[in-house]
Amino acid sequence: MNGGLDERALIGALSTGDLMPESAGAAIEEQRPPDASPSGSATRSPAAESVRGEGEFLEVSLGPHHPSTHGVFRVDVVLDGERVVRLKPVFGYLHRNHEKLGERGSYLAAMPYTDRLDYFCSLTNNWAYALAVEKLAGLEVPERAEYIRVIAAELTRVQNHACLIGFLLQEAGAMGTPIMYAFREREKVLDLFESLTGARMMCNYFRFGGCRCDLPPGWIEQCRRVVAELPRFLDEFENLLATNEILMARTQGVGVLSAALAVNAGVTGPNLRASGVNYDLRKADRYGIYDRFKFRVPLGAHGDVYDRYMIRVLEMRESVAILDQALAGIPEGPILNPRSRLRSFRPRAGEAYGRLEAPKGELGFYLISDGSGSPYRYRIRPPSFINLTVLEDLCVGRLLQDAIVILGGIDIVMGEVDR
Amino acid sequence: MSRGVRLVGLGIVKGLIETARNFIGSYRDPRRLVTVEYPEVRLPPVERARTFPMLVYDGADPEAGLRCVACKICEKECPPQCIYIEADRDARGRVLKRPRVFDVDCSVCMGCQICAEVCPFDAIKMNTEYELAVADRFGGLLLRKSQLVRSTEYHRTVHPQEAVEIDAQVAQARARAEAKARAGGGG
Amino acid sequence: MEPLDLIRERLGAAVPGAAIEVVPNPAVAEQSSLRVDPGHAVAVARVLRDEAFWQFDYCSNVTGVDWPEAILREPVRLRRLINGVEREVVSIVERRRPGCLEVVYHLYSMRLGHGPLILRQRTDNRVDQVRVASLTPVWRSAEFQEREVYDLFGVVFEGHPDLRRILMWEGFQDHPMRKDYVEPDDYEYEPTPHDDVLVKARRHYPVGGGG
């Protein structure tokens, strides 16, 4: 290092907490994470000059127009050579004030906007919103609709995880092969969505109390064909990458997230489970009919990027297991609660918070109703936004190339971060 | 799965075998060659595919056969408010049950299909045309009524199942109305 | 998880001087909330996180809500003497609700699996006394979300390590999620304007339909 600089003291003074990647070995039983100590003005002013006064650091803005930042996302990085000294994410480039748009129209009018939150997983976004409204209004969902919801959600999860692995590898340098194989499978799933809902990505399919329309004839067979091919694809995908030395060298031991920090920082989804915390909302909350399906929840042991990658591969396999069971057990019946109304839907005053396990983490909707046709407060709890809380902790002290890989492993979509 | 590396390069070789399998397989297995050479080859649209709305008319005359009665429910329920309707009025200023103006701004339209879902008269349905690029950024995609109307024959080519069901319902309703008019007039 | 009244009593015993009240939720009764005063919010939060029978280690969601000043009209049944006969009449009672900004926290326990426990903090008004306590020292997941509430509502969180705008750009004035936020009216060309957007549009460009 240059000039006898005490890296550790410097990092300790600059970061917003004293939770460092080196503390990753902390056991899961540790229950009292150290509080994030306020570091006063150091986090506000530009870092380099204020610390050393000599401008030895390089302050770089990574983004917002960048192929590896998962959308319009800027990261202000302060570098010492190639080592990250400080890292501040800056977002808001895709902020559309979705929460205010939700207050403007009716409850139904907000449903197409939820497609555009995490635009890879429109059906789980729809389900999360429908779940919150059903909780608010006390609507029950018929059984066939619940099965359709599970099938749609697990198909979404498979294509999301495959694409995420593709993106991670693309940013690590494998420019094209894994992502193309992932997108080839995604096309099959999107064809299924198109024949079911009419649109490939912006599905707008679930309604409050069920689904918009029933499965078209032949859809179950088409879905079974797609799901039957998935295990072979997953085997190939895993063979392609899982023991690849370059991937292992770049992701093992990189971006280690301790379980205690993950829980305290509100990290959810595969990132949390990669750190070893057994918390999957499909098992914890048992929303929908997930308690009828047998599936396992994979957990990671090391909390690094390689674990996050491997968790997603294993979760795809579990999703295929759920899909097999759901496709075998889907009953006949109505798909919409007869009490549900398309127009003039006025749930009574009150509030509700509904959440589910989206592919990126816990997606929640908090709705306050004042008895009128529009929500009074429409709040989205975005998993990608909150998972980014720990980005600085994971990247400080590592090289810039690791920061790119860590960002890829966290799995963010800017539509959800900024809303 | 071991985290160590036994023979350096073996993992990369395994990956390359998978890549070779996909490459050589794409010459033999159609499931591995998934590229559709657009625009020479176009994928056929599916039954439920949707892009932008269209107004359906029965019979041959777009003005007389238009199903829309200008009730403005679609305008009200449209989430991005991209529909603008003005009802026609007769010489004395009374409102007639047809639209004089029906504008859909396709640069704003999300294709969410809520207008088609709430229409009580099956007048507005979703089209599947997607090659709509224009050069004028500000008004080029503002489709007027004359550009939106499509016949039921067209509707049947685009959404066969849905069109057949709706045409049957419309014909039934019309037959019932005529029977009632005849019975009422005769009695 | 035990009923909210019991939680309130225990919290009141553990954090003396804290003003905690139950805010009932008419829609989903299990999601009623506890309102704490900003002066003791951090102490209450620490107790909730650290006590063995609660262990609310996961703060899932931090929301801001804007309650502008309003006149609430509620029907009340009264017995009145009319023409010598006592009858029951329904009369409308007006009550002024003072304006405030509110911050709502949804807490879950990953370890024990219960939740949600919903905490609320309210500011004194919407104009100048908009300070509440930041719970970021207790739950780090509140860090970005409290920044967002500051950005979009204007609530100032005391004790937050890095309180600055997160979604809007630096130098942006005003707080977009407030109910009385007025957006600039000539930032967008609207081909199919309605209602008040139509009024604004007519001031700037000709509007009208064709055939």
PDB file of C-alpha atoms in Angstrom, chain B residues 10-185:
ATOM      1  CA  LEU B  10     -11.194 -29.683 -15.622  1.00  0.00           C
ATOM      2  CA  GLY B  11     -14.156 -27.498 -14.787  1.00  0.00           C
ATOM      3  CA  ILE B  12     -13.528 -25.304 -17.776  1.00  0.00           C
ATOM      4  CA  VAL B  13     -13.270 -28.359 -19.984  1.00  0.00           C
ATOM      5  CA  LYS B  14     -16.604 -29.627 -18.693  1.00  0.00           C
ATOM      6  CA  GLY B  15     -18.140 -26.275 -19.543  1.00  0.00           C
ATOM      7  CA  LEU B  16     -16.691 -26.379 -23.013  1.00  0.00           C
ATOM      8  CA  ILE B  17     -18.147 -29.834 -23.524  1.00  0.00           C
ATOM      9  CA  GLU B  18     -21.583 -28.409 -22.728  1.00  0.00           C
ATOM     10  CA  THR B  19     -21.029 -25.565 -25.146  1.00  0.00           C
ATOM     11  CA  ALA B  20     -19.949 -28.019 -27.844  1.00  0.00           C
ATOM     12  CA  ARG B  21     -22.998 -30.129 -27.145  1.00  0.00           C
ATOM     13  CA  ASN B  22     -25.238 -27.148 -27.691  1.00  0.00           C
ATOM     14  CA  PHE B  23     -23.346 -26.009 -30.775  1.00  0.00           C
ATOM     15  CA  ILE B  24     -23.268 -29.357 -32.534  1.00  0.00           C
ATOM     16  CA  GLY B  25     -26.727 -30.189 -31.276  1.00  0.00           C
ATOM     17  CA  SER B  26     -28.108 -27.079 -32.908  1.00  0.00           C
ATOM     18  CA  TYR B  27     -27.468 -28.685 -36.280  1.00  0.00           C
ATOM     19  CA  ARG B  28     -29.391 -31.797 -35.353  1.00  0.00           C
ATOM     20  CA  ASP B  29     -32.013 -30.958 -32.717  1.00  0.00           C
ATOM     21  CA  PRO B  30     -34.542 -28.237 -33.552  1.00  0.00           C
ATOM     22  CA  ARG B  31     -34.986 -27.499 -29.862  1.00  0.00           C
ATOM     23  CA  ARG B  32     -31.447 -26.200 -29.711  1.00  0.00           C
ATOM     24  CA  LEU B  33     -31.771 -23.910 -32.693  1.00  0.00           C
ATOM     25  CA  VAL B  34     -34.282 -21.412 -31.506  1.00  0.00           C
ATOM     26  CA  THR B  35     -33.668 -18.399 -33.673  1.00  0.00           C
ATOM     27  CA  VAL B  36     -36.544 -17.178 -35.805  1.00  0.00           C
ATOM     28  CA  GLU B  37     -35.285 -15.116 -38.719  1.00  0.00           C
ATOM     29  CA  TYR B  38     -37.524 -12.106 -38.417  1.00  0.00           C
ATOM     30  CA  PRO B  39     -38.689 -10.329 -40.637  1.00  0.00           C
ATOM     31  CA  GLU B  40     -38.490 -13.052 -43.252  1.00  0.00           C
ATOM     32  CA  VAL B  41     -40.162 -15.459 -40.841  1.00  0.00           C
ATOM     33  CA  ARG B  42     -42.754 -14.290 -38.358  1.00  0.00           C
ATOM     34  CA  LEU B  43     -44.040 -16.291 -35.447  1.00  0.00           C
ATOM     35  CA  PRO B  44     -47.800 -16.723 -35.566  1.00  0.00           C
ATOM     36  CA  PRO B  45     -49.562 -14.882 -32.749  1.00  0.00           C
ATOM     37  CA  VAL B  46     -51.360 -16.928 -30.131  1.00  0.00           C
ATOM     38  CA  GLU B  47     -55.069 -16.670 -29.350  1.00  0.00           C
ATOM     39  CA  ARG B  48     -54.755 -14.305 -26.432  1.00  0.00           C
ATOM     40  CA  ALA B  49     -51.902 -12.109 -27.626  1.00  0.00           C
ATOM     41  CA  ARG B  50     -52.489  -8.398 -27.204  1.00  0.00           C
ATOM     42  CA  THR B  51     -50.778  -5.170 -28.159  1.00  0.00           C
ATOM     43  CA  PHE B  52     -53.120  -2.161 -28.530  1.00  0.00           C
ATOM     44  CA  PRO B  53     -56.890  -1.722 -28.537  1.00  0.00           C
ATOM     45  CA  MET B  54     -59.232  -1.736 -31.488  1.00  0.00           C
ATOM     46  CA  LEU B  55     -62.937  -0.929 -31.875  1.00  0.00           C
ATOM     47  CA  VAL B  56     -65.092  -3.709 -33.272  1.00  0.00           C
ATOM     48  CA  TYR B  57     -68.036  -3.115 -35.581  1.00  0.00           C
ATOM     49  CA  ASP B  58     -70.652  -5.589 -36.780  1.00  0.00           C
ATOM     50  CA  GLY B  59     -71.621  -5.825 -40.400  1.00  0.00           C
ATOM     51  CA  ALA B  60     -70.061  -3.792 -43.155  1.00  0.00           C
ATOM     52  CA  ASP B  61     -70.423  -0.171 -42.082  1.00  0.00           C
ATOM     53  CA  PRO B  62     -67.964   1.026 -39.448  1.00  0.00           C
ATOM     54  CA  GLU B  63     -70.209   3.922 -38.476  1.00  0.00           C
ATOM     55  CA  ALA B  64     -73.529   2.152 -38.194  1.00  0.00           C
ATOM     56  CA  GLY B  65     -72.263  -1.161 -36.884  1.00  0.00           C
ATOM     57  CA  LEU B  66     -69.940   0.201 -34.231  1.00  0.00           C
ATOM     58  CA  ARG B  67     -70.658  -1.506 -30.926  1.00  0.00           C
ATOM     59  CA  CYS B  68     -69.339   1.368 -28.848  1.00  0.00           C
ATOM     60  CA  VAL B  69     -72.029   3.492 -27.161  1.00  0.00           C
ATOM     61  CA  ALA B  70     -69.639   6.070 -25.650  1.00  0.00           C
ATOM     62  CA  CYS B  71     -70.368   5.026 -22.087  1.00  0.00           C
ATOM     63  CA  LYS B  72     -66.803   6.074 -21.195  1.00  0.00           C
ATOM     64  CA  ILE B  73     -66.196   3.219 -18.799  1.00  0.00           C
ATOM     65  CA  CYS B  74     -62.961   2.316 -20.591  1.00  0.00           C
ATOM     66  CA  GLU B  75     -61.812   5.926 -20.425  1.00  0.00           C
ATOM     67  CA  LYS B  76     -62.419   5.975 -16.700  1.00  0.00           C
ATOM     68  CA  GLU B  77     -60.778   2.642 -15.919  1.00  0.00           C
ATOM     69  CA  CYS B  78     -57.747   3.049 -18.176  1.00  0.00           C
ATOM     70  CA  PRO B  79     -54.742   3.224 -15.818  1.00  0.00           C
ATOM     71  CA  PRO B  80     -52.541   5.649 -17.783  1.00  0.00           C
ATOM     72  CA  GLN B  81     -55.603   7.558 -19.056  1.00  0.00           C
ATOM     73  CA  CYS B  82     -54.760   7.146 -22.705  1.00  0.00           C
ATOM     74  CA  ILE B  83     -58.331   7.095 -24.063  1.00  0.00           C
ATOM     75  CA  TYR B  84     -60.268  10.241 -24.902  1.00  0.00           C
ATOM     76  CA  ILE B  85     -63.927   9.931 -25.849  1.00  0.00           C
ATOM     77  CA  GLU B  86     -66.528  12.496 -26.831  1.00  0.00           C
ATOM     78  CA  ALA B  87     -70.069  11.323 -27.367  1.00  0.00           C
ATOM     79  CA  ASP B  88     -71.936  12.332 -30.484  1.00  0.00           C
ATOM     80  CA  ARG B  89     -74.821  14.758 -30.116  1.00  0.00           C
ATOM     81  CA  ASP B  90     -77.817  15.269 -32.365  1.00  0.00           C
ATOM     82  CA  ALA B  91     -79.051  18.574 -33.743  1.00  0.00           C
ATOM     83  CA  ARG B  92     -80.777  19.453 -30.492  1.00  0.00           C
ATOM     84  CA  GLY B  93     -77.748  18.681 -28.333  1.00  0.00           C
ATOM     85  CA  ARG B  94     -78.962  15.417 -26.880  1.00  0.00           C
ATOM     86  CA  VAL B  95     -76.374  12.729 -26.337  1.00  0.00           C
ATOM     87  CA  LEU B  96     -76.403   9.891 -28.868  1.00  0.00           C
ATOM     88  CA  LYS B  97     -75.131   6.428 -28.135  1.00  0.00           C
ATOM     89  CA  ARG B  98     -72.083   6.556 -30.309  1.00  0.00           C
ATOM     90  CA  PRO B  99     -68.716   8.296 -30.040  1.00  0.00           C
ATOM     91  CA  ARG B 100     -67.849  11.275 -32.156  1.00  0.00           C
ATOM     92  CA  VAL B 101     -64.266  11.218 -30.974  1.00  0.00           C
ATOM     93  CA  PHE B 102     -62.424   8.113 -29.802  1.00  0.00           C
ATOM     94  CA  ASP B 103     -58.694   8.659 -29.446  1.00  0.00           C
ATOM     95  CA  VAL B 104     -56.241   6.156 -28.051  1.00  0.00           C
ATOM     96  CA  ASP B 105     -52.696   7.337 -27.561  1.00  0.00           C
ATOM     97  CA  CYS B 106     -50.643   4.255 -28.289  1.00  0.00           C
ATOM     98  CA  SER B 107     -47.452   5.876 -27.092  1.00  0.00           C
ATOM     99  CA  VAL B 108     -49.008   5.930 -23.623  1.00  0.00           C
ATOM    100  CA  CYS B 109     -51.097   2.751 -23.856  1.00  0.00           C
ATOM    101  CA  MET B 110     -49.578  -0.076 -21.827  1.00  0.00           C
ATOM    102  CA  GLY B 111     -51.530  -2.833 -23.514  1.00  0.00           C
ATOM    103  CA  CYS B 112     -52.876  -3.824 -20.107  1.00  0.00           C
ATOM    104  CA  GLN B 113     -56.232  -4.786 -21.626  1.00  0.00           C
ATOM    105  CA  ILE B 114     -58.304  -3.404 -18.756  1.00  0.00           C
ATOM    106  CA  CYS B 115     -60.404  -1.404 -21.239  1.00  0.00           C
ATOM    107  CA  ALA B 116     -61.394  -4.603 -23.017  1.00  0.00           C
ATOM    108  CA  GLU B 117     -62.089  -6.297 -19.721  1.00  0.00           C
ATOM    109  CA  VAL B 118     -64.494  -3.668 -18.393  1.00  0.00           C
ATOM    110  CA  CYS B 119     -66.348  -2.843 -21.598  1.00  0.00           C
ATOM    111  CA  PRO B 120     -69.932  -4.061 -21.110  1.00  0.00           C
ATOM    112  CA  PHE B 121     -70.661  -4.067 -24.842  1.00  0.00           C
ATOM    113  CA  ASP B 122     -67.624  -5.999 -26.170  1.00  0.00           C
ATOM    114  CA  ALA B 123     -66.889  -2.945 -28.251  1.00  0.00           C
ATOM    115  CA  ILE B 124     -63.198  -2.501 -27.555  1.00  0.00           C
ATOM    116  CA  LYS B 125     -60.919  -5.489 -27.942  1.00  0.00           C
ATOM    117  CA  MET B 126     -57.197  -6.011 -28.131  1.00  0.00           C
ATOM    118  CA  ASN B 127     -55.458  -6.048 -31.480  1.00  0.00           C
ATOM    119  CA  THR B 128     -52.216  -7.898 -32.194  1.00  0.00           C
ATOM    120  CA  GLU B 129     -50.523  -5.557 -34.649  1.00  0.00           C
ATOM    121  CA  TYR B 130     -47.082  -4.613 -33.490  1.00  0.00           C
ATOM    122  CA  GLU B 131     -45.383  -3.075 -36.494  1.00  0.00           C
ATOM    123  CA  LEU B 132     -46.643   0.414 -35.809  1.00  0.00           C
ATOM    124  CA  ALA B 133     -43.513   2.533 -35.865  1.00  0.00           C
ATOM    125  CA  VAL B 134     -44.023   6.112 -37.052  1.00  0.00           C
ATOM    126  CA  ALA B 135     -41.698   9.027 -37.492  1.00  0.00           C
ATOM    127  CA  ASP B 136     -43.747  11.669 -35.688  1.00  0.00           C
ATOM    128  CA  ARG B 137     -42.985  11.460 -31.999  1.00  0.00           C
ATOM    129  CA  PHE B 138     -45.745  13.657 -30.699  1.00  0.00           C
ATOM    130  CA  GLY B 139     -48.913  12.744 -32.518  1.00  0.00           C
ATOM    131  CA  GLY B 140     -47.905   9.898 -34.757  1.00  0.00           C
ATOM    132  CA  LEU B 141     -49.149   7.197 -32.432  1.00  0.00           C
ATOM    133  CA  LEU B 142     -52.357   8.957 -31.480  1.00  0.00           C
ATOM    134  CA  LEU B 143     -54.849   6.677 -33.170  1.00  0.00           C
ATOM    135  CA  ARG B 144     -58.196   8.209 -34.057  1.00  0.00           C
ATOM    136  CA  LYS B 145     -61.483   6.366 -34.363  1.00  0.00           C
ATOM    137  CA  SER B 146     -61.038   5.813 -38.091  1.00  0.00           C
ATOM    138  CA  GLN B 147     -57.721   4.077 -37.447  1.00  0.00           C
ATOM    139  CA  LEU B 148     -59.054   1.971 -34.595  1.00  0.00           C
ATOM    140  CA  VAL B 149     -62.133   0.388 -36.154  1.00  0.00           C
ATOM    141  CA  ARG B 150     -61.923  -3.247 -37.244  1.00  0.00           C
ATOM    142  CA  SER B 151     -64.630  -5.572 -38.484  1.00  0.00           C
ATOM    143  CA  THR B 152     -65.716  -8.729 -36.750  1.00  0.00           C
ATOM    144  CA  GLU B 153     -64.163 -10.714 -39.598  1.00  0.00           C
ATOM    145  CA  TYR B 154     -60.835  -9.223 -38.663  1.00  0.00           C
ATOM    146  CA  HIS B 155     -61.539  -9.945 -35.020  1.00  0.00           C
ATOM    147  CA  ARG B 156     -62.141 -13.567 -35.937  1.00  0.00           C
ATOM    148  CA  THR B 157     -58.810 -13.837 -37.702  1.00  0.00           C
ATOM    149  CA  VAL B 158     -56.966 -12.380 -34.756  1.00  0.00           C
ATOM    150  CA  HIS B 159     -58.755 -13.981 -31.801  1.00  0.00           C
ATOM    151  CA  PRO B 160     -60.728 -16.889 -33.232  1.00  0.00           C
ATOM    152  CA  GLN B 161     -62.152 -18.365 -30.041  1.00  0.00           C
ATOM    153  CA  GLU B 162     -63.030 -15.115 -28.361  1.00  0.00           C
ATOM    154  CA  ALA B 163     -64.640 -13.661 -31.485  1.00  0.00           C
ATOM    155  CA  VAL B 164     -66.850 -16.653 -32.085  1.00  0.00           C
ATOM    156  CA  GLU B 165     -68.128 -16.568 -28.509  1.00  0.00           C
ATOM    157  CA  ILE B 166     -68.824 -12.871 -28.547  1.00  0.00           C
ATOM    158  CA  ASP B 167     -70.463 -12.892 -31.957  1.00  0.00           C
ATOM    159  CA  ALA B 168     -72.789 -15.604 -30.736  1.00  0.00           C
ATOM    160  CA  GLN B 169     -73.692 -13.549 -27.675  1.00  0.00           C
ATOM    161  CA  VAL B 170     -74.239 -10.390 -29.691  1.00  0.00           C
ATOM    162  CA  ALA B 171     -76.411 -12.212 -32.229  1.00  0.00           C
ATOM    163  CA  GLN B 172     -78.458 -13.742 -29.432  1.00  0.00           C
ATOM    164  CA  ALA B 173     -78.975 -10.374 -27.742  1.00  0.00           C
ATOM    165  CA  ARG B 174     -79.987  -8.812 -31.032  1.00  0.00           C
ATOM    166  CA  ALA B 175     -82.452 -11.612 -31.775  1.00  0.00           C
ATOM    167  CA  ARG B 176     -84.022 -11.213 -28.358  1.00  0.00           C
ATOM    168  CA  ALA B 177     -84.350  -7.459 -28.786  1.00  0.00           C
ATOM    169  CA  GLU B 178     -85.958  -7.862 -32.182  1.00  0.00           C
ATOM    170  CA  ALA B 179     -88.386 -10.472 -30.890  1.00  0.00           C
ATOM    171  CA  LYS B 180     -89.393  -8.192 -28.033  1.00  0.00           C
ATOM    172  CA  ALA B 181     -89.871  -5.257 -30.418  1.00  0.00           C
ATOM    173  CA  ARG B 182     -92.054  -7.351 -32.709  1.00  0.00           C
ATOM    174  CA  ALA B 183     -94.095  -8.731 -29.825  1.00  0.00           C
ATOM    175  CA  GLY B 184     -94.486  -5.292 -28.296  1.00  0.00           C
ATOM    176  CA  GLY B 185     -95.408  -3.710 -31.635  1.00  0.00           C
TER     177      GLY B 185
END
